[in-house]
Amino acid sequence: MATAAVRSEPRLGWSPARRSAWYHFEFYRQTWRGSVISNFLFPILYLASMGMGVGHLVNSHAGLVEGHPYLDFVAPGLLAMTTMQVGSGESMWPILGGLKWTKNYHAAVATPLTPDDVLAGKVLFVAARMFFTGVIYLGVMWAFGVLTSWWSLILPFAGVLVGLAFTTPLIAFSSTLESDAPFALVQRFLLTPMFLFSATFYPISQYPAALRPVVQFMPLYHGVELSRSAAFGTGAPLAIAAHVIVLVVLTVAGWWWARRNFRRRLVL
Amino acid sequence: MITDTPLVQARGLAKSFGDFRAVAGVDFSILPGESFGFLGPNGAGKTSTMKMISSVSTPTSGDLSIFGLNPAAHGPEIRSRLGVVPQDDTLELELTVLDNLMMFGRYFDLPRAVIRERADELLEFAQLSDKRNEAVDKLSGGMKRRLTIARSLINRPELLILDEPTTGLDPQARHLLWERLYRLKSEGVTLIITTHYMDEAEQLCNRLVVMDKGHIVAEGSPRQLIEQHSTREVLELRFGIESHDRWHDALVPFAERVEVLPDRVLLYVHDGDDALRAVHAAGLTPESGLVRRSSLEDVFLSLTGRTLVD
Ligand SMILES: Nc1ncnc2c1ncn2[C@@H]1O[C@H](COP(=O)(O)OP(=O)(O)OP(=O)(O)O)[C@@H](O)[C@H]1O
Ligand SMILES: [Mg+2]
């Protein structure tokens, strides 16, 4: 166009997805106070109560759990569960907010950003938040003296993968909604049962054989097992591969579905 | 500044939601430097058309080009050169006024320093400088509107799309916006405006279209439209408090067209004073008779059968 010379804008060359993620970071930077508790305090509280309370009880009655002191056993599972909570929290109300209440995703797609960019930015941001959560967990675990293997350094990455397996499908689900009422159901009938029955607090071998497939059906179970393998540097390669595949498939399928919904909802 | 290659061109442009045709095949072209208005009653399809031009809504059928580009293939490129004031504000309520502008500027990939400089100037224009660190949540409706308008200018757009920009603004803020729009126009920015205020349309638009039920029912400059669709003068008669309907038939012989509104009767005539004398001579006794020139409001009434602000 002839007018191109009139306004040549300085460009940073940031990819659109990064620009969209920047929005979320910026937003978080201003509104993070509410999440301090879940980020810093929960790991400490969980590990303290588990280690000193339940752990003490378990150790004195049953001894080691799968060859580890109880706190060592439970800590990686708690990490997986926490990233699930962070990821799912970010994938419900904030999504409906951007799409419907404040409509700022609509504002974003009126700029050079596309619905795909808005989604990618959101996922990137949530991944970063979960990674950060994982790093804090790692620090707290170190302080509690439950780190036993160098493999545990990959825990934050495992945490991100676990969290993403919840994040993208839930974003996809949230972006089909008109009201936030179903979120209470998601928490009551999906997240809470998973939290309780995904072999986070005791090994799957404690379940009756008939129930084990049900547990194995839950995504969080694979997250917990993957975290445990990472923490101890143990586990059968085939089993680890299975956990990773389940989580990756959930992430990718969720992303694909969410992209479709974002396009539908933002480009009318 | 006006040249002949259209900046926006639509041919048979249509938008359906399910079975419902919100925009039923419209043709228009907007030249660079023009300021182009869309008028029409509620639900006419103005916003749906604006969204297609803003390249955030995909046409159901028809051709649309903006800057000579097809929005389906070049959406991001087109949008980087547009400013949009949507009908509903889409601000980030939890963030401050300044941060809303910073955020938006970043979407356009502008460096922070550039955004900051522009933000200062835009906040000045929007008279929000003293609110810059206030959360948007705490602003009044009109202030939010002003911020949305300021935000649309952060990327120095070549084409500015304003969907009812002055709804909710006080008279002073309205005039400030008009002044700014004149300035942008003189700098060569093309404007597309929808409004329910006829004075605004007459002030701002070189050319406008009237939409009704998804169709364009008239097109031209405000002057042309008045000439084509209305008479030179209008005689407004009021007959006390009882229903004005009963006067319709008696008044038809005195005018080219008679419109009965709830509180008055409008007679479309060439010469209002003559008509008023004739009405009195025929023994009719309106409480008051006011003669005025035809306005866009009358064009609108004649084309859509509705008053503008309803
Ligand atoms: N997303 C949507 N889904 C279904 N119908 C829609 C949608 N958006 C608009 N419509 C319908 O399309 C028609 C035109 O709407 P539009 O918003 O374009 O009107 P408008 O001319 O801007 O009216 P107003 O003056 O009230 O802003 C209306 O009947 C509206 O109900
Ligand atoms: Mg509208």
Coordinates of C-alpha atoms and ligand atoms in Angstrom, one line a residue, chain A residues 268, chain B residues 17 20 22 40-49 87 164 196, ligand 1:
Chain A
L268 CA -18.2 -14.7 15.4
Chain B
F17 CA -26.5 -15.9 12.9
F20 CA -31.2 -15.0 11.0
A22 CA -28.4 -9.7 10.5
G40 CA -30.1 2.8 11.6
P41 CA -32.5 1.7 14.3
N42 CA -31.6 -0.9 17.0
G43 CA -30.9 -4.2 15.4
A44 CA -30.4 -2.8 11.9
G45 CA -27.0 -4.7 11.6
K46 CA -24.6 -1.8 12.2
T47 CA -22.5 -3.5 14.8
S48 CA -22.4 -6.7 12.8
T49 CA -21.1 -4.7 9.9
Q87 CA -20.0 -0.7 21.2
E164 CA -21.6 4.5 19.1
H196 CA -27.9 7.4 17.1
Ligands
LIG1 N1 -23.8 -13.1 18.2 C1 -25.1 -13.0 17.7 N2 -25.8 -14.0 17.7 C2 -27.1 -14.0 17.3 N3 -27.7 -12.9 16.8 C3 -27.0 -11.7 16.8 C4 -25.6 -11.7 17.3 N4 -25.1 -10.5 17.1 C5 -26.1 -9.7 16.6 N5 -27.2 -10.5 16.4 C6 -28.5 -10.0 15.9 O1 -28.3 -9.4 14.7 C7 -29.1 -8.2 14.6 C8 -28.3 -7.0 14.3 O2 -27.5 -6.7 15.4 P1 -26.5 -5.5 15.5 O3 -25.8 -5.6 16.8 O4 -25.6 -5.6 14.3 O5 -27.5 -4.3 15.4 P2 -27.1 -2.7 15.5 O6 -27.6 -2.1 14.3 O7 -25.7 -2.5 15.9 O8 -28.1 -2.3 16.7 P3 -27.9 -1.3 17.9 O9 -28.3 0.1 17.4 O10 -28.9 -1.7 18.9 O11 -26.5 -1.4 18.4 C9 -29.9 -8.1 15.8 O12 -31.2 -8.6 15.6 C10 -29.2 -9.0 16.8 O13 -30.1 -9.6 17.7

